[in-house]
PDB file of C-alpha atoms in Angstrom:
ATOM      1  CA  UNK A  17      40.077 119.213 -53.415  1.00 68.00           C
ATOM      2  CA  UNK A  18      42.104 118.109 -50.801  1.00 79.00           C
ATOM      3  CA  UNK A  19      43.491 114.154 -50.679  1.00 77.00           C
ATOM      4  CA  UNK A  20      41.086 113.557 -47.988  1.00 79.00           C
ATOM      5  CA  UNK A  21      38.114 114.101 -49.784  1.00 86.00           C
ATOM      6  CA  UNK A  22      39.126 112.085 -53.433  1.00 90.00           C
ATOM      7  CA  UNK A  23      36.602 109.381 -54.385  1.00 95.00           C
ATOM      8  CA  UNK A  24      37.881 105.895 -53.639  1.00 97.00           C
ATOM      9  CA  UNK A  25      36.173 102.881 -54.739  1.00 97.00           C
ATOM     10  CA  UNK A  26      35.547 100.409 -51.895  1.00 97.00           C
ATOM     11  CA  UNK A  27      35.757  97.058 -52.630  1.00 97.00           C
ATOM     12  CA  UNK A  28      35.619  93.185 -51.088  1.00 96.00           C
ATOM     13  CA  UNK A  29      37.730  90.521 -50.501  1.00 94.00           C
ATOM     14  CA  UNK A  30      37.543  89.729 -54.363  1.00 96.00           C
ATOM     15  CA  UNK A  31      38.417  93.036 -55.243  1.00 97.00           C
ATOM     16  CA  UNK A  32      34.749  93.568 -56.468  1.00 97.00           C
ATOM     17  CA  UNK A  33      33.580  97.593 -56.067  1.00 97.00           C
ATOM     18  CA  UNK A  34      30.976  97.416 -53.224  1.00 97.00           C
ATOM     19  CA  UNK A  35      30.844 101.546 -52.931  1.00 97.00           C
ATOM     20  CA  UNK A  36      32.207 104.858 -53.061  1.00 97.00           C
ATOM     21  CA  UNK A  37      33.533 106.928 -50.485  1.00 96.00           C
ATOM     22  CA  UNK A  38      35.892 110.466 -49.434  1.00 96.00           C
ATOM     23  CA  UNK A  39      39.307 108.672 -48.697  1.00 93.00           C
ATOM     24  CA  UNK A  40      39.579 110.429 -45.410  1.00 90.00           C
ATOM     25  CA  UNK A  41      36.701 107.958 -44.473  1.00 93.00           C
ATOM     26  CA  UNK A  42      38.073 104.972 -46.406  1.00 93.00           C
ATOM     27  CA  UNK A  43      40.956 105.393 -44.287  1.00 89.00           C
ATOM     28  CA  UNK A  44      39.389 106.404 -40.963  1.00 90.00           C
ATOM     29  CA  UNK A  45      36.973 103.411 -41.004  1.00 93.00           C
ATOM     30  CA  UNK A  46      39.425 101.383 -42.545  1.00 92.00           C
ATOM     31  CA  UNK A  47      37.455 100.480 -45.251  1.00 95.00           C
ATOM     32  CA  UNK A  48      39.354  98.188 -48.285  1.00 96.00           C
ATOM     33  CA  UNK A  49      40.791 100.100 -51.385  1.00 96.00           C
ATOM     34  CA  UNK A  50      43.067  99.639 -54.020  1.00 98.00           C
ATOM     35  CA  UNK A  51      46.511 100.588 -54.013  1.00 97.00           C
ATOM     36  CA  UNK A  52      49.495 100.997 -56.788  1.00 98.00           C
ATOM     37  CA  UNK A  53      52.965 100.216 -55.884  1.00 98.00           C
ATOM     38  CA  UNK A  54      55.648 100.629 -58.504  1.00 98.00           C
ATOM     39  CA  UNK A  55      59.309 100.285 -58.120  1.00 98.00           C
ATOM     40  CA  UNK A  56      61.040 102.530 -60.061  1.00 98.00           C
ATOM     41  CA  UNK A  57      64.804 102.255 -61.151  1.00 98.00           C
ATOM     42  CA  UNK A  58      67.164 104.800 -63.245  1.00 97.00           C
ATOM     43  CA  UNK A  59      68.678 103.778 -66.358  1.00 96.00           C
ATOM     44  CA  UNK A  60      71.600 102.368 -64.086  1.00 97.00           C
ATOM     45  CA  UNK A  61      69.343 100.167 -62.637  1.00 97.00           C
ATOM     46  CA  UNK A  62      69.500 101.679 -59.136  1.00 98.00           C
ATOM     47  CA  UNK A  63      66.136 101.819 -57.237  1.00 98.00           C
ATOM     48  CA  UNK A  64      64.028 105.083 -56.574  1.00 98.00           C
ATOM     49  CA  UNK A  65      63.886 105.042 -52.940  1.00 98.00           C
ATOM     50  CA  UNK A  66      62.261 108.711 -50.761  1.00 98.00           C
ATOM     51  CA  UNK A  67      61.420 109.199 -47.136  1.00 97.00           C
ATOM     52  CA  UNK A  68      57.390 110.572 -47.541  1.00 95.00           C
ATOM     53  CA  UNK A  69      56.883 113.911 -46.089  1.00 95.00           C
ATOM     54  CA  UNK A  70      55.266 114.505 -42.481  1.00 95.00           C
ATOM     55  CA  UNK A  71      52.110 115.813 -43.535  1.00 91.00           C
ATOM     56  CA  UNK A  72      50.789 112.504 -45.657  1.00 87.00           C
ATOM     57  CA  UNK A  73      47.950 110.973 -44.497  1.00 78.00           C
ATOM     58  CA  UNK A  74      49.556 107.587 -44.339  1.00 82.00           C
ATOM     59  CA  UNK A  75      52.644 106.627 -42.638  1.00 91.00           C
ATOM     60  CA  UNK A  76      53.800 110.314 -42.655  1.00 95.00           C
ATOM     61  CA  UNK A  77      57.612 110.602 -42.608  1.00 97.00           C
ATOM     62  CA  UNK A  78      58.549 106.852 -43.393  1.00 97.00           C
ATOM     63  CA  UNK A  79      60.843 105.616 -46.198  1.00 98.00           C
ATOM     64  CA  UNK A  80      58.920 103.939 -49.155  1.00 97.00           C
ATOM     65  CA  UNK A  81      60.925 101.798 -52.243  1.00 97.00           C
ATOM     66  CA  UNK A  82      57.665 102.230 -54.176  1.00 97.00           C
ATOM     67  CA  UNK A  83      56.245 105.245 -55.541  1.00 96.00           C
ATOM     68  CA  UNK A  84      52.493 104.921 -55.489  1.00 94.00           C
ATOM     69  CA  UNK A  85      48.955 105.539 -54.050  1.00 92.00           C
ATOM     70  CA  UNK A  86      45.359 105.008 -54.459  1.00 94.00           C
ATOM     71  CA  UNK A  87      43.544 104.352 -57.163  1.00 97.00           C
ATOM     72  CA  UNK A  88      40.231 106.474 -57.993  1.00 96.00           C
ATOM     73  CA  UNK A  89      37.188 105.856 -58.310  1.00 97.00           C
ATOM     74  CA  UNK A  90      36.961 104.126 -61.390  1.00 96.00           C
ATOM     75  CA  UNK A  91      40.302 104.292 -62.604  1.00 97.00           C
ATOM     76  CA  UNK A  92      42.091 101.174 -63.654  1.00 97.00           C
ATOM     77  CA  UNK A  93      45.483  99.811 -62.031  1.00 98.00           C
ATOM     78  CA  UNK A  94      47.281 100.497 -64.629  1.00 98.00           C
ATOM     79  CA  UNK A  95      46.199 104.133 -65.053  1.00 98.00           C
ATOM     80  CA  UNK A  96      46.586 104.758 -61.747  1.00 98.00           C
ATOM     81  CA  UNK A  97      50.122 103.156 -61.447  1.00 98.00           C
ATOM     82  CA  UNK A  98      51.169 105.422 -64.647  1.00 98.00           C
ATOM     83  CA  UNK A  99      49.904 108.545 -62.967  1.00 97.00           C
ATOM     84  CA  UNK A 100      51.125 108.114 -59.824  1.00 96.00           C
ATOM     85  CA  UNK A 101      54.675 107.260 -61.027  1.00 97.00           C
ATOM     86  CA  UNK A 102      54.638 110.424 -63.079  1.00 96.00           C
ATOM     87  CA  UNK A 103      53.416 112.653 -59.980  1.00 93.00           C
ATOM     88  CA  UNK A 104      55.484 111.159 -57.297  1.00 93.00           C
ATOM     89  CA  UNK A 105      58.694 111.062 -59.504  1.00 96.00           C
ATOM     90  CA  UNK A 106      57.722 114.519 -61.520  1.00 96.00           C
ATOM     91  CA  UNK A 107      57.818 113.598 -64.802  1.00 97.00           C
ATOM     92  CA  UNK A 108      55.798 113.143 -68.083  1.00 97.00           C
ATOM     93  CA  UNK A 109      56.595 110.436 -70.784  1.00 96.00           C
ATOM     94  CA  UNK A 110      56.756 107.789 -68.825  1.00 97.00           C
ATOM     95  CA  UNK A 111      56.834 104.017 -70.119  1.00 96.00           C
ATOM     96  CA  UNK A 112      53.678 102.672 -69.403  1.00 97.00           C
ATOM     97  CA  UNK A 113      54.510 100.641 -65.829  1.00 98.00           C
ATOM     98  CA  UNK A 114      54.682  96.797 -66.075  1.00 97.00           C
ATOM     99  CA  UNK A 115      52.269  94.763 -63.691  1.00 97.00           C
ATOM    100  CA  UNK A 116      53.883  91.831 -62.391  1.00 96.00           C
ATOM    101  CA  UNK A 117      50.962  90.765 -59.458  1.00 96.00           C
ATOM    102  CA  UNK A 118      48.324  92.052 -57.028  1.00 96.00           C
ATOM    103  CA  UNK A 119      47.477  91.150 -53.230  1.00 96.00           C
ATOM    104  CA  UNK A 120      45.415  91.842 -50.765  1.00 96.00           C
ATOM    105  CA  UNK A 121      47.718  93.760 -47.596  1.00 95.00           C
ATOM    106  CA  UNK A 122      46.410  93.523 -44.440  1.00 93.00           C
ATOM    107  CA  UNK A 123      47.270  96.433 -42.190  1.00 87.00           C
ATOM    108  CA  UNK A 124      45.841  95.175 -39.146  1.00 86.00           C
ATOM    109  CA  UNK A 125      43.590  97.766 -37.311  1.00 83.00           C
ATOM    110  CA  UNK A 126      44.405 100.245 -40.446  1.00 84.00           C
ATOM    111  CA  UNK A 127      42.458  98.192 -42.595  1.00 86.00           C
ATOM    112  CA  UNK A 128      43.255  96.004 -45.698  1.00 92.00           C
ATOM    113  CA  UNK A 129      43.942  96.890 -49.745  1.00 95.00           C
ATOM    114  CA  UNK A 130      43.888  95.507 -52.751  1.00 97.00           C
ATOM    115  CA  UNK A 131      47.415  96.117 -54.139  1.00 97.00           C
ATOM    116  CA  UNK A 132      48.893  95.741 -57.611  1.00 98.00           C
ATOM    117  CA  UNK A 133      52.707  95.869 -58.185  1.00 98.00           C
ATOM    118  CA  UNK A 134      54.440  97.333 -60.924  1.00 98.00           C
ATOM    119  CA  UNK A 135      58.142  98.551 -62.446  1.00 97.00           C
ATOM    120  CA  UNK A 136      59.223 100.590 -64.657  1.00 98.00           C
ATOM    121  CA  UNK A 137      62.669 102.517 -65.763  1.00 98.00           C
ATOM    122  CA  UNK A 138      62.534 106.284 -65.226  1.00 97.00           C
ATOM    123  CA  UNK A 139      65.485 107.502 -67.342  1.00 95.00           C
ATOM    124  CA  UNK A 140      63.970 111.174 -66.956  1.00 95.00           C
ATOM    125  CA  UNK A 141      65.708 113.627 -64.790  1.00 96.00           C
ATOM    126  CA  UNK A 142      63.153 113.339 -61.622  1.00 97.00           C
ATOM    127  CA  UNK A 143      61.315 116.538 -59.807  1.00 97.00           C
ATOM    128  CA  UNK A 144      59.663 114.227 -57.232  1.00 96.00           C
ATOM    129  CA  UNK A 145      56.663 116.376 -55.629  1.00 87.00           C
ATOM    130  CA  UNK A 146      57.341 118.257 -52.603  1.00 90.00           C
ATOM    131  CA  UNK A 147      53.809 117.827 -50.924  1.00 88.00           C
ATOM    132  CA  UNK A 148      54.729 113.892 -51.190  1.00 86.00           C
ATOM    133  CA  UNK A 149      58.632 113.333 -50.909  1.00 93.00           C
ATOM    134  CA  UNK A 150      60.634 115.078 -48.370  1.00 96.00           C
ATOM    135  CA  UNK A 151      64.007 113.050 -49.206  1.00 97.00           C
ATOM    136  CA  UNK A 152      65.144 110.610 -52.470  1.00 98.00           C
ATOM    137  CA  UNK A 153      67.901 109.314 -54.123  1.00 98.00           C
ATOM    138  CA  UNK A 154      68.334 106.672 -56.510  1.00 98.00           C
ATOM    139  CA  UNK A 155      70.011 103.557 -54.787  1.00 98.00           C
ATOM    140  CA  UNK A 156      71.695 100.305 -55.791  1.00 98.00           C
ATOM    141  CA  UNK A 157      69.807  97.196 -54.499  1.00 96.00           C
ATOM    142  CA  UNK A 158      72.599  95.991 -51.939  1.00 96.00           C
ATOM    143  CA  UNK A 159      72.508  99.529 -49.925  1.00 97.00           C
ATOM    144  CA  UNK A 160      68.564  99.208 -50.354  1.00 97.00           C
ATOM    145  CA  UNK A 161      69.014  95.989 -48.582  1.00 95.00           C
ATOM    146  CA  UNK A 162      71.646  97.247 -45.746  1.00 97.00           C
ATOM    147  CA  UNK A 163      69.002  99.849 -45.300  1.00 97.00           C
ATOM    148  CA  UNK A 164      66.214  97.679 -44.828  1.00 96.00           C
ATOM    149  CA  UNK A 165      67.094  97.455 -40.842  1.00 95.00           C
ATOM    150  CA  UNK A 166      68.290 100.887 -40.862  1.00 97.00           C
ATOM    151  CA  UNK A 167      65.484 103.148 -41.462  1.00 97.00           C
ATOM    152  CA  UNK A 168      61.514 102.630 -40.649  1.00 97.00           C
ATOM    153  CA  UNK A 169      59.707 101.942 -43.923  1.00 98.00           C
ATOM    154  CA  UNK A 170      55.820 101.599 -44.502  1.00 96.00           C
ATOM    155  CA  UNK A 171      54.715  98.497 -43.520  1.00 95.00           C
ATOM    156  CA  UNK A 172      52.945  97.763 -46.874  1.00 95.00           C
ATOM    157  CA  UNK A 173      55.637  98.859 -49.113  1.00 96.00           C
ATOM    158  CA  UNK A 174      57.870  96.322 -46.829  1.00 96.00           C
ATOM    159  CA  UNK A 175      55.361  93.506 -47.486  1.00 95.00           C
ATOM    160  CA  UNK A 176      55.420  94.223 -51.237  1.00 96.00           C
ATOM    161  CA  UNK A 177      58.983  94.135 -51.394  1.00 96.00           C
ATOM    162  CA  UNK A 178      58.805  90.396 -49.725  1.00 95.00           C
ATOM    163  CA  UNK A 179      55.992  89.553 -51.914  1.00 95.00           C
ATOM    164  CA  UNK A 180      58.293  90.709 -55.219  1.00 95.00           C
ATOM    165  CA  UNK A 181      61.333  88.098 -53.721  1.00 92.00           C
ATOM    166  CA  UNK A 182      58.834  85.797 -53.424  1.00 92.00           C
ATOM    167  CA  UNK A 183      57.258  86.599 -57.308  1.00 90.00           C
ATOM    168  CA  UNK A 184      61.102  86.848 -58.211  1.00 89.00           C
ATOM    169  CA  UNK A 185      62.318  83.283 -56.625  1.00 90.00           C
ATOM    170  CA  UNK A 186      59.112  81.558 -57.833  1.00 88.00           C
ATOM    171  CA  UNK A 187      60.177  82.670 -61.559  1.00 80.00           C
ATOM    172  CA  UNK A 188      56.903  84.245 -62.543  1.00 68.00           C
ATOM    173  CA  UNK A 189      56.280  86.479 -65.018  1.00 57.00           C
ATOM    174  CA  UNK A 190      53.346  87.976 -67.249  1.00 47.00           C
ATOM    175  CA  UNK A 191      53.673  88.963 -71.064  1.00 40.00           C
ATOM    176  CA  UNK A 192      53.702  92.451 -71.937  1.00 39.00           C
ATOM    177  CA  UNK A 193      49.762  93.586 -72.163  1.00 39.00           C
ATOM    178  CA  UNK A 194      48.635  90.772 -69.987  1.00 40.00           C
ATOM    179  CA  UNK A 195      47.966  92.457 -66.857  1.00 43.00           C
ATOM    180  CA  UNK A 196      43.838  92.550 -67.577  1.00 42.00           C
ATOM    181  CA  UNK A 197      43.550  94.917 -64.465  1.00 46.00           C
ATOM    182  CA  UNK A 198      40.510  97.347 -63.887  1.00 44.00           C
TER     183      UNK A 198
END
């Protein structure tokens, strides 16, 4: 089965599921989803950071600081933000990602989705896919930051990152097992 044609549950502007659909239509009729971001960090604390290969179906070729994708049909938040952490970075045994807060992206004319953020500490040697990451290295915050008007990110990993400051400067935080996602 090709990405394209995975089952994505649409939902509404409550995050309710209103249907089902192929992702390539979720995406052409820019339909609302749910999405997984999770910032991943090494045991030195340095942040996973990859430029996405040229053949995704979203923002092909553009730097992400957030491994991450869809969720399925069905599938919880935090299943899907545990699976796609161990697929994009290649590993198995991974801590169970921490949720830290969801919002709704709006990418304009590409539609809006539902997206939950997460972290986690990947002190696995990585074997990031090659279908999904063309470049990565593990990078300290303050070159992530010099980067930032360097290279072209995604647009909704580059609102994600400004909505963690924000959840970071506002002192938030939610107790282990609290995240009560679907």
């Amino acid at each position: 089965m090709s990405a394209a044609d995975e089952i994505l549950d649409i939902v509404d502007e409550n995050d309710r599921v209103v249907g089902q659909v192929p992702r390539g239509r979720a995406y052409a009729e820019g339909l609302r989803h749910r999405c997984v971001f999770i910032r991943a960090r090494d045991a030195e604390g340095r942040l996973f950071v990859h430029r996405r290969t040229p053949t995704k179906l979203v923002f092909p070729s553009l730097y992400d600081m957030f491994v991450g994708g869809v969720v399925g049909a069905g599938e919880s938040y935090d299943d899907a933000a545990l699976r796609e952490a161990e697929e994009e970075l290649g590993v198995s045994g991974l801590p169970r990602p921490a949720f830290l807060f969801k919002f709704l992206y709006d990418g304009g004319a590409r539609g809006s989705w539902w997206s939950a953020v997460y972290e986690v500490r990947c002190e696995l040697p990585v074997r990031p896919q090659a279908e999904e990451v063309a470049w990565y290295d593990f990078l300290p915050d303050a070159e992530v930051e010099r980067r930032l008007s360097e290279w072209e990110w995604v647009p909704d990993g580059l609102a994600a990152h400004e909505r963690l400051r924000e959840y970071r400067a506002s002192g938030e935080s939610v107790q282990p097992g609290e995240s009560g996602l679907r």
